[in-house]
mmCIF file of N, CA and C and ligand atoms in Angstrom:
data_model
loop_
_atom_site.group_PDB
_atom_site.id
_atom_site.type_symbol
_atom_site.label_atom_id
_atom_site.label_comp_id
_atom_site.label_asym_id
_atom_site.label_seq_id
_atom_site.Cartn_x
_atom_site.Cartn_y
_atom_site.Cartn_z
ATOM 1 N N UNK A 960 -14.394 97.746 -60.844
ATOM 2 C CA UNK A 960 -13.843 96.427 -61.169
ATOM 3 C C UNK A 960 -13.579 96.336 -62.683
ATOM 4 N N UNK A 961 -12.394 95.904 -62.997
ATOM 5 C CA UNK A 961 -12.008 95.821 -64.408
ATOM 6 C C UNK A 961 -12.358 94.440 -64.973
ATOM 7 N N UNK A 962 -13.513 94.370 -65.588
ATOM 8 C CA UNK A 962 -14.013 93.065 -66.049
ATOM 9 C C UNK A 962 -13.166 92.468 -67.169
ATOM 10 N N UNK A 963 -12.661 93.342 -68.036
ATOM 11 C CA UNK A 963 -11.827 92.832 -69.126
ATOM 12 C C UNK A 963 -10.584 92.151 -68.578
ATOM 13 N N UNK A 964 -10.030 92.773 -67.567
ATOM 14 C CA UNK A 964 -8.822 92.210 -66.977
ATOM 15 C C UNK A 964 -9.144 90.860 -66.307
ATOM 16 N N UNK A 965 -10.267 90.825 -65.599
ATOM 17 C CA UNK A 965 -10.660 89.582 -64.928
ATOM 18 C C UNK A 965 -10.932 88.487 -65.958
ATOM 19 N N UNK A 966 -11.621 88.860 -67.017
ATOM 20 C CA UNK A 966 -11.916 87.878 -68.062
ATOM 21 C C UNK A 966 -10.611 87.350 -68.662
ATOM 22 N N UNK A 967 -9.681 88.260 -68.907
ATOM 23 C CA UNK A 967 -8.389 87.862 -69.449
ATOM 24 C C UNK A 967 -7.648 86.902 -68.527
ATOM 25 N N UNK A 968 -7.703 87.193 -67.243
ATOM 26 C CA UNK A 968 -6.978 86.320 -66.320
ATOM 27 C C UNK A 968 -7.689 84.971 -66.190
ATOM 28 N N UNK A 969 -9.016 84.970 -66.299
ATOM 29 C CA UNK A 969 -9.743 83.697 -66.289
ATOM 30 C C UNK A 969 -9.371 82.856 -67.509
ATOM 31 N N UNK A 970 -9.265 83.532 -68.648
ATOM 32 C CA UNK A 970 -8.937 82.799 -69.872
ATOM 33 C C UNK A 970 -7.534 82.204 -69.825
ATOM 34 N N UNK A 971 -6.597 82.973 -69.286
ATOM 35 C CA UNK A 971 -5.241 82.414 -69.242
ATOM 36 C C UNK A 971 -5.143 81.323 -68.174
ATOM 37 N N UNK A 972 -5.901 81.473 -67.108
ATOM 38 C CA UNK A 972 -5.935 80.436 -66.080
ATOM 39 C C UNK A 972 -6.563 79.152 -66.649
ATOM 40 N N UNK A 973 -7.568 79.314 -67.471
ATOM 41 C CA UNK A 973 -8.198 78.148 -68.090
ATOM 42 C C UNK A 973 -7.202 77.403 -68.986
ATOM 43 N N UNK A 974 -6.459 78.168 -69.757
ATOM 44 C CA UNK A 974 -5.446 77.546 -70.620
ATOM 45 C C UNK A 974 -4.426 76.763 -69.801
ATOM 46 N N UNK A 975 -3.985 77.389 -68.725
ATOM 47 C CA UNK A 975 -2.982 76.757 -67.880
ATOM 48 C C UNK A 975 -3.517 75.443 -67.301
ATOM 49 N N UNK A 976 -4.769 75.482 -66.841
ATOM 50 C CA UNK A 976 -5.358 74.286 -66.244
ATOM 51 C C UNK A 976 -5.568 73.180 -67.270
ATOM 52 N N UNK A 977 -6.014 73.571 -68.465
ATOM 53 C CA UNK A 977 -6.217 72.565 -69.511
ATOM 54 C C UNK A 977 -4.913 71.852 -69.833
ATOM 55 N N UNK A 978 -3.852 72.636 -69.868
ATOM 56 C CA UNK A 978 -2.546 72.064 -70.136
ATOM 57 C C UNK A 978 -2.123 71.128 -69.000
ATOM 58 N N UNK A 979 -2.369 71.581 -67.803
ATOM 59 C CA UNK A 979 -2.005 70.791 -66.627
ATOM 60 C C UNK A 979 -2.751 69.449 -66.628
ATOM 61 N N UNK A 980 -4.052 69.502 -66.909
ATOM 62 C CA UNK A 980 -4.856 68.277 -66.935
ATOM 63 C C UNK A 980 -4.370 67.347 -68.042
ATOM 64 N N UNK A 981 -4.051 67.933 -69.171
ATOM 65 C CA UNK A 981 -3.539 67.145 -70.292
ATOM 66 C C UNK A 981 -2.234 66.451 -69.913
ATOM 67 N N UNK A 982 -1.396 67.176 -69.204
ATOM 68 C CA UNK A 982 -0.129 66.580 -68.772
ATOM 69 C C UNK A 982 -0.343 65.424 -67.802
ATOM 70 N N UNK A 983 -1.319 65.590 -66.921
ATOM 71 C CA UNK A 983 -1.657 64.491 -66.012
ATOM 72 C C UNK A 983 -2.077 63.264 -66.808
ATOM 73 N N UNK A 984 -2.939 63.506 -67.798
ATOM 74 C CA UNK A 984 -3.454 62.393 -68.603
ATOM 75 C C UNK A 984 -2.320 61.708 -69.362
ATOM 76 N N UNK A 985 -1.441 62.509 -69.922
ATOM 77 C CA UNK A 985 -0.338 61.944 -70.689
ATOM 78 C C UNK A 985 0.604 61.134 -69.801
ATOM 79 N N UNK A 986 0.888 61.705 -68.662
ATOM 80 C CA UNK A 986 1.760 61.035 -67.717
ATOM 81 C C UNK A 986 1.158 59.698 -67.296
ATOM 82 N N UNK A 987 -0.146 59.727 -67.076
ATOM 83 C CA UNK A 987 -0.847 58.526 -66.656
ATOM 84 C C UNK A 987 -0.838 57.487 -67.774
ATOM 85 N N UNK A 988 -1.117 57.910 -68.996
ATOM 86 C CA UNK A 988 -1.098 56.983 -70.125
ATOM 87 C C UNK A 988 0.260 56.334 -70.265
ATOM 88 N N UNK A 989 1.284 57.139 -70.156
ATOM 89 C CA UNK A 989 2.643 56.617 -70.288
ATOM 90 C C UNK A 989 2.943 55.593 -69.201
ATOM 91 N N UNK A 990 2.586 55.921 -67.989
ATOM 92 C CA UNK A 990 2.899 55.001 -66.901
ATOM 93 C C UNK A 990 2.077 53.723 -67.032
ATOM 94 N N UNK A 991 0.862 53.854 -67.560
ATOM 95 C CA UNK A 991 0.052 52.662 -67.764
ATOM 96 C C UNK A 991 0.625 51.794 -68.877
ATOM 97 N N UNK A 992 1.148 52.427 -69.888
ATOM 98 C CA UNK A 992 1.758 51.663 -70.967
ATOM 99 C C UNK A 992 2.961 50.882 -70.470
ATOM 100 N N UNK A 993 3.696 51.531 -69.618
ATOM 101 C CA UNK A 993 4.855 50.851 -69.053
ATOM 102 C C UNK A 993 4.430 49.716 -68.134
ATOM 103 N N UNK A 994 3.330 49.900 -67.471
ATOM 104 C CA UNK A 994 2.923 48.944 -66.451
ATOM 105 C C UNK A 994 2.118 47.773 -67.017
ATOM 106 N N UNK A 995 1.501 47.976 -68.154
ATOM 107 C CA UNK A 995 0.677 46.903 -68.714
ATOM 108 C C UNK A 995 1.088 46.639 -70.152
ATOM 109 N N UNK A 996 0.623 45.528 -70.674
ATOM 110 C CA UNK A 996 0.941 45.206 -72.055
ATOM 111 C C UNK A 996 -0.056 45.825 -73.017
ATOM 112 N N UNK A 997 -1.181 46.188 -72.472
ATOM 113 C CA UNK A 997 -2.215 46.751 -73.326
ATOM 114 C C UNK A 997 -2.148 48.271 -73.301
ATOM 115 N N UNK A 998 -2.649 48.850 -74.341
ATOM 116 C CA UNK A 998 -2.758 50.305 -74.362
ATOM 117 C C UNK A 998 -4.140 50.724 -73.899
ATOM 118 N N UNK A 999 -4.146 51.394 -72.816
ATOM 119 C CA UNK A 999 -5.435 51.846 -72.304
ATOM 120 C C UNK A 999 -5.346 53.328 -71.999
ATOM 121 N N UNK A 1000 -6.210 54.043 -72.604
ATOM 122 C CA UNK A 1000 -6.151 55.495 -72.443
ATOM 123 C C UNK A 1000 -7.371 56.044 -71.714
ATOM 124 N N UNK A 1001 -8.367 55.219 -71.549
ATOM 125 C CA UNK A 1001 -9.598 55.811 -71.034
ATOM 126 C C UNK A 1001 -9.592 55.894 -69.515
ATOM 127 N N UNK A 1002 -10.559 56.563 -69.021
ATOM 128 C CA UNK A 1002 -10.595 56.886 -67.598
ATOM 129 C C UNK A 1002 -10.879 55.677 -66.726
ATOM 130 N N UNK A 1003 -11.367 54.608 -67.313
ATOM 131 C CA UNK A 1003 -11.676 53.439 -66.497
ATOM 132 C C UNK A 1003 -10.435 52.907 -65.796
ATOM 133 N N UNK A 1004 -9.309 53.226 -66.364
ATOM 134 C CA UNK A 1004 -8.081 52.750 -65.759
ATOM 135 C C UNK A 1004 -7.870 53.304 -64.360
ATOM 136 N N UNK A 1005 -8.493 54.400 -64.084
ATOM 137 C CA UNK A 1005 -8.363 54.982 -62.752
ATOM 138 C C UNK A 1005 -8.902 54.021 -61.691
ATOM 139 N N UNK A 1006 -9.818 53.156 -62.118
ATOM 140 C CA UNK A 1006 -10.395 52.199 -61.166
ATOM 141 C C UNK A 1006 -9.553 50.935 -61.033
ATOM 142 N N UNK A 1007 -8.666 50.740 -61.963
ATOM 143 C CA UNK A 1007 -7.901 49.494 -61.972
ATOM 144 C C UNK A 1007 -6.751 49.532 -60.970
ATOM 145 N N UNK A 1008 -6.042 48.456 -60.906
ATOM 146 C CA UNK A 1008 -4.903 48.378 -60.002
ATOM 147 C C UNK A 1008 -3.973 49.561 -60.221
ATOM 148 N N UNK A 1009 -3.369 49.983 -59.170
ATOM 149 C CA UNK A 1009 -2.610 51.224 -59.213
ATOM 150 C C UNK A 1009 -1.109 50.939 -59.234
ATOM 151 N N UNK A 1010 -0.508 51.030 -60.397
ATOM 152 C CA UNK A 1010 0.911 50.716 -60.486
ATOM 153 C C UNK A 1010 1.813 51.864 -60.049
ATOM 154 N N UNK A 1011 1.213 53.020 -59.900
ATOM 155 C CA UNK A 1011 2.037 54.182 -59.560
ATOM 156 C C UNK A 1011 1.793 54.590 -58.129
ATOM 157 N N UNK A 1012 2.862 54.678 -57.379
ATOM 158 C CA UNK A 1012 2.671 55.008 -55.978
ATOM 159 C C UNK A 1012 2.131 56.413 -55.775
ATOM 160 N N UNK A 1013 2.423 57.287 -56.739
ATOM 161 C CA UNK A 1013 1.946 58.662 -56.544
ATOM 162 C C UNK A 1013 0.700 58.972 -57.374
ATOM 163 N N UNK A 1014 0.094 57.915 -57.916
ATOM 164 C CA UNK A 1014 -1.080 58.142 -58.748
ATOM 165 C C UNK A 1014 -2.220 58.788 -57.953
ATOM 166 N N UNK A 1015 -2.352 58.404 -56.706
ATOM 167 C CA UNK A 1015 -3.440 58.968 -55.925
ATOM 168 C C UNK A 1015 -3.263 60.466 -55.713
ATOM 169 N N UNK A 1016 -2.025 60.854 -55.506
ATOM 170 C CA UNK A 1016 -1.735 62.285 -55.365
ATOM 171 C C UNK A 1016 -2.059 62.995 -56.668
ATOM 172 N N UNK A 1017 -1.605 62.402 -57.777
ATOM 173 C CA UNK A 1017 -1.902 62.973 -59.089
ATOM 174 C C UNK A 1017 -3.394 63.101 -59.302
ATOM 175 N N UNK A 1018 -4.101 62.060 -58.918
ATOM 176 C CA UNK A 1018 -5.543 62.057 -59.129
ATOM 177 C C UNK A 1018 -6.219 63.193 -58.394
ATOM 178 N N UNK A 1019 -5.821 63.427 -57.157
ATOM 179 C CA UNK A 1019 -6.497 64.481 -56.417
ATOM 180 C C UNK A 1019 -6.099 65.854 -56.956
ATOM 181 N N UNK A 1020 -4.846 65.960 -57.414
ATOM 182 C CA UNK A 1020 -4.437 67.216 -58.047
ATOM 183 C C UNK A 1020 -5.203 67.437 -59.340
ATOM 184 N N UNK A 1021 -5.347 66.351 -60.098
ATOM 185 C CA UNK A 1021 -6.076 66.446 -61.358
ATOM 186 C C UNK A 1021 -7.539 66.785 -61.085
ATOM 187 N N UNK A 1022 -8.069 66.176 -60.052
ATOM 188 C CA UNK A 1022 -9.439 66.428 -59.662
ATOM 189 C C UNK A 1022 -9.653 67.886 -59.299
ATOM 190 N N UNK A 1023 -8.740 68.414 -58.506
ATOM 191 C CA UNK A 1023 -8.804 69.829 -58.142
ATOM 192 C C UNK A 1023 -8.766 70.707 -59.377
ATOM 193 N N UNK A 1024 -7.845 70.368 -60.276
ATOM 194 C CA UNK A 1024 -7.697 71.162 -61.499
ATOM 195 C C UNK A 1024 -8.971 71.124 -62.315
ATOM 196 N N UNK A 1025 -9.587 69.943 -62.393
ATOM 197 C CA UNK A 1025 -10.821 69.816 -63.176
ATOM 198 C C UNK A 1025 -11.961 70.604 -62.558
ATOM 199 N N UNK A 1026 -12.028 70.550 -61.239
ATOM 200 C CA UNK A 1026 -13.098 71.274 -60.563
ATOM 201 C C UNK A 1026 -12.930 72.778 -60.752
ATOM 202 N N UNK A 1027 -11.691 73.211 -60.683
ATOM 203 C CA UNK A 1027 -11.400 74.626 -60.859
ATOM 204 C C UNK A 1027 -11.725 75.052 -62.291
ATOM 205 N N UNK A 1028 -11.384 74.166 -63.220
ATOM 206 C CA UNK A 1028 -11.661 74.452 -64.624
ATOM 207 C C UNK A 1028 -13.168 74.606 -64.864
ATOM 208 N N UNK A 1029 -13.951 73.774 -64.216
ATOM 209 C CA UNK A 1029 -15.407 73.874 -64.340
ATOM 210 C C UNK A 1029 -15.905 75.238 -63.865
ATOM 211 N N UNK A 1030 -15.348 75.685 -62.744
ATOM 212 C CA UNK A 1030 -15.758 76.979 -62.206
ATOM 213 C C UNK A 1030 -15.357 78.107 -63.150
ATOM 214 N N UNK A 1031 -14.172 77.979 -63.709
ATOM 215 C CA UNK A 1031 -13.699 79.008 -64.634
ATOM 216 C C UNK A 1031 -14.563 79.032 -65.888
ATOM 217 N N UNK A 1032 -14.876 77.838 -66.400
ATOM 218 C CA UNK A 1032 -15.763 77.758 -67.565
ATOM 219 C C UNK A 1032 -17.093 78.443 -67.282
ATOM 220 N N UNK A 1033 -17.610 78.163 -66.092
ATOM 221 C CA UNK A 1033 -18.896 78.740 -65.715
ATOM 222 C C UNK A 1033 -18.781 80.271 -65.588
ATOM 223 N N UNK A 1034 -17.690 80.730 -65.002
ATOM 224 C CA UNK A 1034 -17.496 82.168 -64.843
ATOM 225 C C UNK A 1034 -17.419 82.850 -66.215
ATOM 226 N N UNK A 1035 -16.720 82.197 -67.155
ATOM 227 C CA UNK A 1035 -16.605 82.774 -68.494
ATOM 228 C C UNK A 1035 -17.958 82.759 -69.210
ATOM 229 N N UNK A 1036 -18.726 81.706 -68.946
ATOM 230 C CA UNK A 1036 -20.076 81.614 -69.485
ATOM 231 C C UNK A 1036 -20.914 82.791 -68.989
ATOM 232 N N UNK A 1037 -20.701 83.123 -67.731
ATOM 233 C CA UNK A 1037 -21.453 84.226 -67.136
ATOM 234 C C UNK A 1037 -21.074 85.571 -67.760
ATOM 235 N N UNK A 1038 -19.829 85.665 -68.216
ATOM 236 C CA UNK A 1038 -19.464 86.879 -68.956
ATOM 237 C C UNK A 1038 -20.312 86.971 -70.222
ATOM 238 N N UNK A 1039 -20.476 85.837 -70.899
ATOM 239 C CA UNK A 1039 -21.281 85.799 -72.117
ATOM 240 C C UNK A 1039 -22.738 86.165 -71.820
ATOM 241 N N UNK A 1040 -23.229 85.646 -70.700
ATOM 242 C CA UNK A 1040 -24.626 85.904 -70.311
ATOM 243 C C UNK A 1040 -24.793 87.280 -69.689
ATOM 244 N N UNK A 1041 -23.686 87.946 -69.497
ATOM 245 C CA UNK A 1041 -23.689 89.232 -68.814
ATOM 246 C C UNK A 1041 -24.230 89.122 -67.387
ATOM 247 N N UNK A 1042 -23.964 87.988 -66.770
ATOM 248 C CA UNK A 1042 -24.405 87.820 -65.387
ATOM 249 C C UNK A 1042 -23.212 87.637 -64.459
ATOM 250 N N UNK A 1043 -22.017 87.923 -64.996
ATOM 251 C CA UNK A 1043 -20.836 87.769 -64.145
ATOM 252 C C UNK A 1043 -20.931 88.689 -62.933
ATOM 253 N N UNK A 1044 -20.624 88.143 -61.773
ATOM 254 C CA UNK A 1044 -20.668 88.955 -60.560
ATOM 255 C C UNK A 1044 -21.934 88.749 -59.758
ATOM 256 N N UNK A 1045 -22.874 87.956 -60.325
ATOM 257 C CA UNK A 1045 -24.054 87.653 -59.525
ATOM 258 C C UNK A 1045 -24.048 86.172 -59.161
ATOM 259 N N UNK A 1046 -24.664 85.870 -58.050
ATOM 260 C CA UNK A 1046 -24.629 84.521 -57.501
ATOM 261 C C UNK A 1046 -25.500 83.567 -58.327
ATOM 262 N N UNK A 1047 -24.934 82.392 -58.637
ATOM 263 C CA UNK A 1047 -25.668 81.390 -59.405
ATOM 264 C C UNK A 1047 -26.861 80.838 -58.646
ATOM 265 N N UNK A 1048 -26.800 80.930 -57.353
ATOM 266 C CA UNK A 1048 -27.843 80.316 -56.540
ATOM 267 C C UNK A 1048 -28.965 81.299 -56.204
ATOM 268 N N UNK A 1049 -28.624 82.466 -55.718
ATOM 269 C CA UNK A 1049 -29.659 83.399 -55.260
ATOM 270 C C UNK A 1049 -29.751 84.656 -56.120
ATOM 271 N N UNK A 1050 -28.783 84.858 -57.025
ATOM 272 C CA UNK A 1050 -28.859 86.003 -57.921
ATOM 273 C C UNK A 1050 -28.351 87.309 -57.347
ATOM 274 N N UNK A 1051 -27.969 87.286 -56.091
ATOM 275 C CA UNK A 1051 -27.432 88.515 -55.491
ATOM 276 C C UNK A 1051 -26.048 88.836 -56.016
ATOM 277 N N UNK A 1052 -25.702 90.098 -55.911
ATOM 278 C CA UNK A 1052 -24.367 90.526 -56.313
ATOM 279 C C UNK A 1052 -23.306 89.892 -55.416
ATOM 280 N N UNK A 1053 -22.262 89.378 -56.039
ATOM 281 C CA UNK A 1053 -21.115 88.902 -55.271
ATOM 282 C C UNK A 1053 -20.227 90.119 -55.019
ATOM 283 N N UNK A 1054 -19.700 90.245 -53.819
ATOM 284 C CA UNK A 1054 -18.915 91.449 -53.509
ATOM 285 C C UNK A 1054 -17.655 91.518 -54.369
ATOM 286 N N UNK A 1055 -17.256 92.733 -54.677
ATOM 287 C CA UNK A 1055 -16.080 92.924 -55.526
ATOM 288 C C UNK A 1055 -14.822 92.346 -54.900
ATOM 289 N N UNK A 1056 -14.704 92.490 -53.592
ATOM 290 C CA UNK A 1056 -13.535 91.969 -52.896
ATOM 291 C C UNK A 1056 -13.412 90.466 -53.089
ATOM 292 N N UNK A 1057 -14.541 89.805 -53.050
ATOM 293 C CA UNK A 1057 -14.578 88.357 -53.223
ATOM 294 C C UNK A 1057 -14.185 87.980 -54.657
ATOM 295 N N UNK A 1058 -14.673 88.732 -55.608
ATOM 296 C CA UNK A 1058 -14.345 88.450 -57.007
ATOM 297 C C UNK A 1058 -12.881 88.761 -57.310
ATOM 298 N N UNK A 1059 -12.378 89.800 -56.659
ATOM 299 C CA UNK A 1059 -10.967 90.125 -56.858
ATOM 300 C C UNK A 1059 -10.087 88.993 -56.325
ATOM 301 N N UNK A 1060 -10.500 88.456 -55.177
ATOM 302 C CA UNK A 1060 -9.706 87.406 -54.543
ATOM 303 C C UNK A 1060 -9.819 86.085 -55.316
ATOM 304 N N UNK A 1061 -11.039 85.749 -55.704
ATOM 305 C CA UNK A 1061 -11.290 84.502 -56.434
ATOM 306 C C UNK A 1061 -12.181 84.812 -57.631
ATOM 307 N N UNK A 1062 -11.559 85.163 -58.776
ATOM 308 C CA UNK A 1062 -12.360 85.645 -59.908
ATOM 309 C C UNK A 1062 -13.313 84.616 -60.508
ATOM 310 N N UNK A 1063 -13.087 83.330 -60.212
ATOM 311 C CA UNK A 1063 -13.958 82.320 -60.810
ATOM 312 C C UNK A 1063 -15.056 81.871 -59.852
ATOM 313 N N UNK A 1064 -15.241 82.618 -58.788
ATOM 314 C CA UNK A 1064 -16.275 82.247 -57.831
ATOM 315 C C UNK A 1064 -17.659 82.553 -58.444
ATOM 316 N N UNK A 1065 -18.586 81.608 -58.299
ATOM 317 C CA UNK A 1065 -19.893 81.776 -58.929
ATOM 318 C C UNK A 1065 -21.039 81.853 -57.930
ATOM 319 N N UNK A 1066 -20.673 81.854 -56.664
ATOM 320 C CA UNK A 1066 -21.684 81.917 -55.606
ATOM 321 C C UNK A 1066 -21.321 83.021 -54.632
ATOM 322 N N UNK A 1067 -22.336 83.625 -54.037
ATOM 323 C CA UNK A 1067 -22.044 84.586 -52.986
ATOM 324 C C UNK A 1067 -21.587 83.812 -51.743
ATOM 325 N N UNK A 1068 -21.016 84.540 -50.820
ATOM 326 C CA UNK A 1068 -20.433 83.878 -49.648
ATOM 327 C C UNK A 1068 -21.489 83.117 -48.851
ATOM 328 N N UNK A 1069 -22.682 83.668 -48.749
ATOM 329 C CA UNK A 1069 -23.741 83.002 -47.983
ATOM 330 C C UNK A 1069 -24.123 81.665 -48.608
ATOM 331 N N UNK A 1070 -24.312 81.680 -49.929
ATOM 332 C CA UNK A 1070 -24.709 80.442 -50.605
ATOM 333 C C UNK A 1070 -23.594 79.405 -50.555
ATOM 334 N N UNK A 1071 -22.375 79.882 -50.727
ATOM 335 C CA UNK A 1071 -21.268 78.921 -50.694
ATOM 336 C C UNK A 1071 -21.192 78.233 -49.334
ATOM 337 N N UNK A 1072 -21.349 79.015 -48.292
ATOM 338 C CA UNK A 1072 -21.312 78.429 -46.957
ATOM 339 C C UNK A 1072 -22.453 77.440 -46.772
ATOM 340 N N UNK A 1073 -23.627 77.832 -47.233
ATOM 341 C CA UNK A 1073 -24.803 76.938 -47.104
ATOM 342 C C UNK A 1073 -24.563 75.647 -47.869
ATOM 343 N N UNK A 1074 -24.083 75.773 -49.111
ATOM 344 C CA UNK A 1074 -23.904 74.586 -49.940
ATOM 345 C C UNK A 1074 -22.786 73.706 -49.415
ATOM 346 N N UNK A 1075 -21.757 74.336 -48.862
ATOM 347 C CA UNK A 1075 -20.663 73.540 -48.335
ATOM 348 C C UNK A 1075 -21.092 72.719 -47.118
ATOM 349 N N UNK A 1076 -21.961 73.317 -46.369
ATOM 350 C CA UNK A 1076 -22.462 72.589 -45.199
ATOM 351 C C UNK A 1076 -23.399 71.459 -45.626
ATOM 352 N N UNK A 1077 -23.931 71.611 -46.835
ATOM 353 C CA UNK A 1077 -24.811 70.567 -47.368
ATOM 354 C C UNK A 1077 -26.228 70.767 -46.902
HETATM 355 ZN ZN1 LIG B 2006 -26.139 83.513 -53.226
#
């Protein structure tokens, strides 16, 4: 497994996501400015009346992007800790095939299934 390559792709993916999230925020600020007389930039506006018909779609996309970004941040952190490739929950090695498919995965398949089931 080429860790440098994986790290590089995680870093560029992180950049892309940060940009995407920023664009969501900017788009939202702009639409809020148009919709209200006040300038509101903070996240509390997400709870307020929804002037944009597609805001909910944006929100879930933004949410996905943020969640993915968290995983990527954690994966990059694990490179620093030299623990990349091991499960955050049980410490077992994550299979290479799994890491190749989803390089920012931080749990082994067993733990992920367990945690997803709750
Ligand atoms: Zn595990």
